[in-house]
Coordinates of C-alpha atoms in Angstrom, one line a residue:
M1 CA 0.0 0.0 0.0
F2 CA 1.0 3.6 -0.5
A3 CA 2.1 5.0 2.8
A4 CA 1.1 8.6 3.5
A5 CA 4.0 11.0 3.7
P6 CA 4.9 12.1 7.2
L7 CA 4.0 15.6 8.2
A8 CA 5.0 17.3 11.4
A9 CA 2.2 17.6 13.9
T10 CA 1.1 21.2 14.8
T11 CA -0.2 22.4 18.1
C12 CA -3.8 23.3 17.8
D13 CA -6.5 23.9 20.3
I14 CA -9.3 23.5 17.7
E15 CA -11.1 20.2 18.1
L16 CA -13.0 18.5 15.3
V17 CA -16.3 19.4 17.0
E18 CA -15.3 23.1 16.9
R19 CA -14.6 22.9 13.1
S20 CA -17.9 21.2 12.6
A21 CA -19.7 23.8 14.6
R22 CA -18.1 26.6 12.6
I23 CA -19.0 25.3 9.2
L24 CA -22.5 24.3 10.3
T25 CA -23.2 27.8 11.7
S26 CA -21.7 29.5 8.6
L27 CA -23.8 27.3 6.3
E28 CA -27.0 28.6 7.9
G29 CA -26.4 31.6 5.6
G30 CA -26.0 29.3 2.5
Y31 CA -22.9 29.0 0.3
G32 CA -21.7 30.3 -3.0
V33 CA -19.2 29.2 -5.7
Q34 CA -17.4 31.6 -8.1
Y35 CA -14.1 31.2 -9.9
W36 CA -13.9 34.2 -12.3
G37 CA -16.1 36.9 -13.9
E38 CA -16.6 40.6 -14.0
S39 CA -17.4 40.8 -10.3
Y40 CA -14.5 38.6 -9.4
T41 CA -12.6 41.1 -7.2
A42 CA -12.0 41.3 -3.5
D43 CA -14.5 44.1 -3.3
G44 CA -17.1 42.3 -5.3
L45 CA -16.8 39.0 -3.4
A46 CA -16.8 40.9 -0.1
Q47 CA -20.3 42.2 -0.8
A48 CA -21.7 38.7 -1.3
P49 CA -24.2 37.7 1.4
H50 CA -23.4 34.0 1.5
G51 CA -22.4 32.4 4.7
V52 CA -19.5 30.4 3.1
L53 CA -17.7 31.2 -0.2
I54 CA -15.8 28.7 -2.4
I55 CA -13.5 30.6 -4.7
E56 CA -10.4 30.5 -6.9
A57 CA -7.4 31.9 -5.1
S58 CA -5.8 32.9 -8.3
K59 CA -6.8 36.2 -9.8
V60 CA -4.6 35.8 -12.9
G61 CA -3.5 32.5 -14.3
A62 CA 0.1 31.6 -15.1
L63 CA -0.6 31.8 -18.8
D64 CA -1.4 35.5 -18.5
T65 CA 1.5 36.8 -16.5
S66 CA 4.9 37.9 -17.6
D67 CA 6.8 35.5 -15.3
G68 CA 4.5 32.5 -15.7
R69 CA 3.4 32.7 -12.0
E70 CA -0.2 32.9 -10.9
I71 CA -1.3 36.1 -9.1
L72 CA -3.2 35.1 -5.9
F73 CA -5.4 37.2 -3.7
T74 CA -3.4 38.9 -1.0
R75 CA -3.9 38.4 2.7
D76 CA -5.6 41.8 2.9
E77 CA -7.9 40.9 0.0
M78 CA -8.7 37.5 1.5
S79 CA -9.5 39.1 4.8
A80 CA -11.9 41.5 3.1
I81 CA -13.6 38.6 1.2
G82 CA -14.0 36.8 4.5
R83 CA -15.1 39.8 6.4
G84 CA -12.2 39.7 8.8
G85 CA -12.7 36.1 9.7
G86 CA -16.5 36.4 10.0
R87 CA -17.2 34.2 7.0
P88 CA -15.2 31.1 5.9
V89 CA -13.6 31.4 2.5
L90 CA -12.5 28.1 0.9
V91 CA -10.0 28.1 -2.0
Y92 CA -10.0 25.7 -4.9
L93 CA -7.5 22.9 -5.3
N94 CA -7.8 20.1 -7.9
L95 CA -6.6 16.8 -6.7
T96 CA -6.4 14.9 -10.0
K97 CA -6.8 17.0 -13.1
L98 CA -3.9 18.9 -14.6
E99 CA -4.6 22.6 -15.3
P100 CA -2.2 24.3 -17.7
W101 CA -3.0 27.8 -16.3
R102 CA -1.2 26.8 -13.0
D103 CA 2.4 27.7 -12.4
Y104 CA 3.3 24.1 -11.7
W105 CA 2.9 23.4 -15.4
P106 CA 6.3 23.0 -17.2
N107 CA 7.2 25.9 -19.5
D108 CA 9.1 23.6 -21.7
E109 CA 8.3 20.3 -23.4
T110 CA 9.5 18.0 -20.6
Q111 CA 7.1 15.5 -19.2
P112 CA 7.1 15.6 -15.4
P113 CA 6.8 12.3 -13.5
W114 CA 3.4 13.3 -12.2
L115 CA 1.9 13.3 -15.7
G116 CA -0.9 10.7 -15.7
P117 CA -3.2 9.1 -18.2
V118 CA -5.7 10.8 -20.5
T119 CA -9.3 9.8 -19.8
E120 CA -11.8 8.8 -22.5
T121 CA -13.3 12.3 -22.2
G122 CA -10.0 13.9 -22.9
D123 CA -9.1 15.1 -19.4
Q124 CA -5.4 15.0 -18.6
L125 CA -5.1 13.4 -15.2
A126 CA -2.3 13.8 -12.7
A127 CA -0.6 10.6 -11.5
F128 CA -2.1 11.3 -8.1
W129 CA -0.6 8.1 -6.7
R130 CA 3.0 9.3 -7.3
P131 CA 5.0 11.0 -4.5
E132 CA 6.0 13.9 -6.8
W133 CA 2.3 14.9 -7.3
R134 CA 1.4 14.4 -3.7
R135 CA 4.3 16.6 -2.7
L136 CA 3.2 19.2 -5.2
L137 CA -0.3 19.2 -3.8
R138 CA 0.9 19.6 -0.2
E139 CA 3.1 22.5 -1.2
R140 CA 0.3 24.1 -3.1
A141 CA -2.2 23.7 -0.2
A142 CA 0.3 25.5 2.0
R143 CA 0.7 28.3 -0.5
L144 CA -3.1 28.7 -0.9
M145 CA -3.6 28.7 2.9
A146 CA -0.9 31.4 3.2
T147 CA -3.3 33.8 1.4
G148 CA -5.3 33.8 4.6
A149 CA -8.0 31.5 3.3
D150 CA -10.1 29.6 5.9
G151 CA -9.8 26.3 4.2
I152 CA -9.6 24.3 0.9
F153 CA -12.1 22.9 -1.5
L154 CA -10.8 19.7 -3.0
D155 CA -12.1 19.0 -6.5
D156 CA -12.2 15.9 -8.7
A157 CA -11.5 13.3 -6.0
L158 CA -13.9 11.0 -7.9
N159 CA -11.1 10.4 -10.5
Y160 CA -9.8 7.7 -8.2
F161 CA -12.5 5.5 -9.8
V162 CA -11.4 6.5 -13.3
A163 CA -7.8 5.6 -12.5
G164 CA -8.8 2.3 -10.9
M165 CA -10.7 1.2 -13.9
L166 CA -7.9 1.8 -16.4
K167 CA -6.2 -1.3 -17.7
D168 CA -2.7 0.1 -18.0
I169 CA -1.0 -0.1 -14.6
R170 CA 2.4 1.1 -15.6
G171 CA 4.1 3.8 -13.6
G172 CA 2.7 2.5 -10.3
K173 CA -0.9 3.2 -11.2
P174 CA -3.4 1.6 -8.8
R175 CA -4.3 -1.9 -9.9
N176 CA -8.0 -1.6 -9.2
V177 CA -10.7 0.6 -7.7
P178 CA -10.3 -0.4 -4.1
E179 CA -6.6 0.4 -4.2
A180 CA -7.3 3.7 -6.0
A181 CA -9.9 4.6 -3.3
A182 CA -7.5 3.9 -0.5
I183 CA -4.8 6.1 -2.2
M184 CA -7.3 8.9 -2.6
M185 CA -8.3 8.8 1.0
E186 CA -4.6 9.0 2.0
L187 CA -4.1 11.9 -0.4
V188 CA -7.0 13.9 1.0
Q189 CA -5.6 13.4 4.5
E190 CA -2.1 14.5 3.5
V191 CA -3.4 17.7 1.9
A192 CA -5.6 18.4 4.9
L193 CA -2.6 18.1 7.2
A194 CA -0.6 20.4 5.0
A195 CA -3.3 23.0 5.1
R196 CA -3.6 22.7 8.9
A197 CA 0.2 23.0 9.2
V198 CA -0.4 26.6 8.1
R199 CA -3.8 27.2 9.8
C200 CA -4.7 24.5 12.4
D201 CA -8.5 25.1 12.1
A202 CA -8.5 25.0 8.3
L203 CA -11.8 23.7 6.9
V204 CA -11.7 20.9 4.2
V205 CA -14.5 20.2 1.8
V206 CA -14.3 17.4 -0.8
N207 CA -16.3 17.5 -4.0
N208 CA -17.9 14.2 -5.0
A209 CA -16.2 10.8 -4.3
V210 CA -19.2 9.8 -2.2
F211 CA -18.5 6.1 -2.5
V212 CA -14.8 6.3 -1.7
G213 CA -15.2 4.5 1.6
R214 CA -17.4 1.8 0.2
D215 CA -15.2 1.3 -2.9
A216 CA -12.2 0.8 -0.6
G217 CA -13.8 -2.4 0.6
P218 CA -14.1 -3.9 4.1
E219 CA -10.4 -3.6 4.7
G220 CA -10.6 0.2 4.0
Q221 CA -13.1 1.1 6.7
A222 CA -10.6 2.2 9.3
A223 CA -9.0 4.4 6.6
F224 CA -12.5 5.8 5.8
D225 CA -13.1 6.6 9.4
S226 CA -9.8 8.6 9.5
Y227 CA -10.7 10.3 6.2
R228 CA -14.1 11.5 7.6
K229 CA -12.4 12.9 10.6
V230 CA -10.2 15.2 8.6
I231 CA -12.9 16.5 6.2
D232 CA -15.6 19.0 7.3
A233 CA -18.2 18.5 4.5
I234 CA -18.8 16.8 1.2
M235 CA -20.3 18.4 -1.9
I236 CA -22.3 16.5 -4.5
E237 CA -22.7 18.0 -8.0
D238 CA -25.9 17.4 -10.0
G239 CA -26.9 14.7 -7.6
L240 CA -30.7 15.4 -7.8
R241 CA -31.0 14.6 -11.5
P242 CA -33.3 11.6 -12.2
E243 CA -30.5 9.5 -13.7
A244 CA -28.2 10.0 -10.6
V245 CA -26.2 6.9 -9.5
P246 CA -28.3 4.4 -7.6
N247 CA -27.8 4.4 -3.8
L248 CA -26.2 7.9 -4.0
H249 CA -28.5 9.5 -1.5
A250 CA -28.5 6.4 0.8
A251 CA -24.7 6.6 0.9
L252 CA -24.8 10.4 1.6
R253 CA -27.2 9.8 4.4
E254 CA -25.5 6.8 6.0
D255 CA -21.9 7.6 5.4
Y256 CA -21.8 11.4 5.9
L257 CA -25.0 13.0 7.4
A258 CA -25.2 10.2 10.0
K259 CA -21.6 11.1 11.0
G260 CA -22.4 14.8 11.4
L261 CA -20.8 15.8 8.0
P262 CA -22.8 18.4 6.1
V263 CA -23.7 17.6 2.5
L264 CA -23.5 20.6 0.0
S265 CA -25.8 20.0 -2.9
L266 CA -24.8 21.9 -6.1
D267 CA -27.3 21.6 -9.0
F268 CA -27.7 23.1 -12.4
A269 CA -31.1 24.4 -13.5
S270 CA -33.0 27.4 -14.8
D271 CA -34.7 29.8 -12.4
A272 CA -38.0 28.0 -13.1
K273 CA -36.7 24.7 -11.8
A274 CA -34.4 26.0 -9.1
D275 CA -37.1 26.2 -6.3
A276 CA -38.0 22.6 -6.8
L277 CA -34.4 21.4 -6.5
M278 CA -33.9 23.5 -3.4
R279 CA -36.9 22.0 -1.8
E280 CA -35.7 18.5 -2.6
A281 CA -32.2 19.2 -1.4
R282 CA -33.6 20.5 1.9
A283 CA -35.9 17.6 2.3
K284 CA -32.8 15.3 2.1
G285 CA -30.9 17.3 4.7
Y286 CA -28.5 19.0 2.2
V287 CA -27.4 22.6 1.9
P288 CA -28.7 23.6 -1.5
Y289 CA -27.1 25.8 -4.2
V290 CA -28.4 26.1 -7.7
V291 CA -26.6 27.7 -10.7
P292 CA -27.8 28.2 -14.3
D293 CA -24.7 26.5 -15.7
G294 CA -21.2 25.3 -14.9
S295 CA -19.3 28.5 -15.7
F296 CA -19.2 29.7 -12.1
S297 CA -18.6 33.2 -13.4
S298 CA -21.0 34.8 -11.0
L299 CA -22.7 34.0 -7.7
S300 CA -26.2 32.7 -7.6
P301 CA -28.4 33.7 -4.6
A302 CA -27.6 32.2 -1.2
V303 CA -30.0 29.6 0.1
A304 CA -30.3 30.0 3.8
L305 CA -31.0 26.9 5.8
E306 CA -34.6 26.5 7.1
R307 CA -35.0 26.0 10.9

């Protein structure tokens, strides 16, 4: 098995229950997701009414700067967005997909060891099982947290399943889905520890990968328990569509809600259908958020929790 890289423990008086209380209280004001757009400035985001914001820390991508380095929000800007600590701001970090606008991307034609396979849909994956990529993510998590963010939003964790289904196992790729699921849970824990080495009460939200514990098999349940202790919520995208994966909502209820972990439901619909989706999400115990499309170029209205 792939052993998690050791990280120095940090002294922190924040207990899991306190992190949980903070995100639950903040989610009473709903949440919002925005990664770019005309209003994508510190001032614009600061005016948003949402209780929690999930944003992109990079104001300018590496492809659009003279030195090939991303320009991130400053600590002062992040403080303004988060209202001086009054509102949690989580910054985006992709666990498995390579993004050429990041400054980790080589500026020559060399192929880094963390270059993974290309999926059937054309996505270039990172070799998330390799130590080089894991180290890169830990370093990036620390850099993102140094902006003054309150936590990290970990995207595309579900690609453990894609990697586990691929036939080619060269380069140390996991041999099957259970092995890939175990690696993903280890990776999330490593990144969470790296974030909390900068800020010990950092919040961690994972997007999708609902079945990661079940896919790890019976021998992976201890690891799943540890995984759930380091994350503070899970998001599910488009989970209310009729053709959603069978048992999805049972897994969310049994594996997350029953353990006190909030479920953030993000769905795509026109205004006419948004209200029905919000009601359905609330009925299932989720925190709803509905956007018109997947551009995330503006914030949709916050949906406050009903009491």
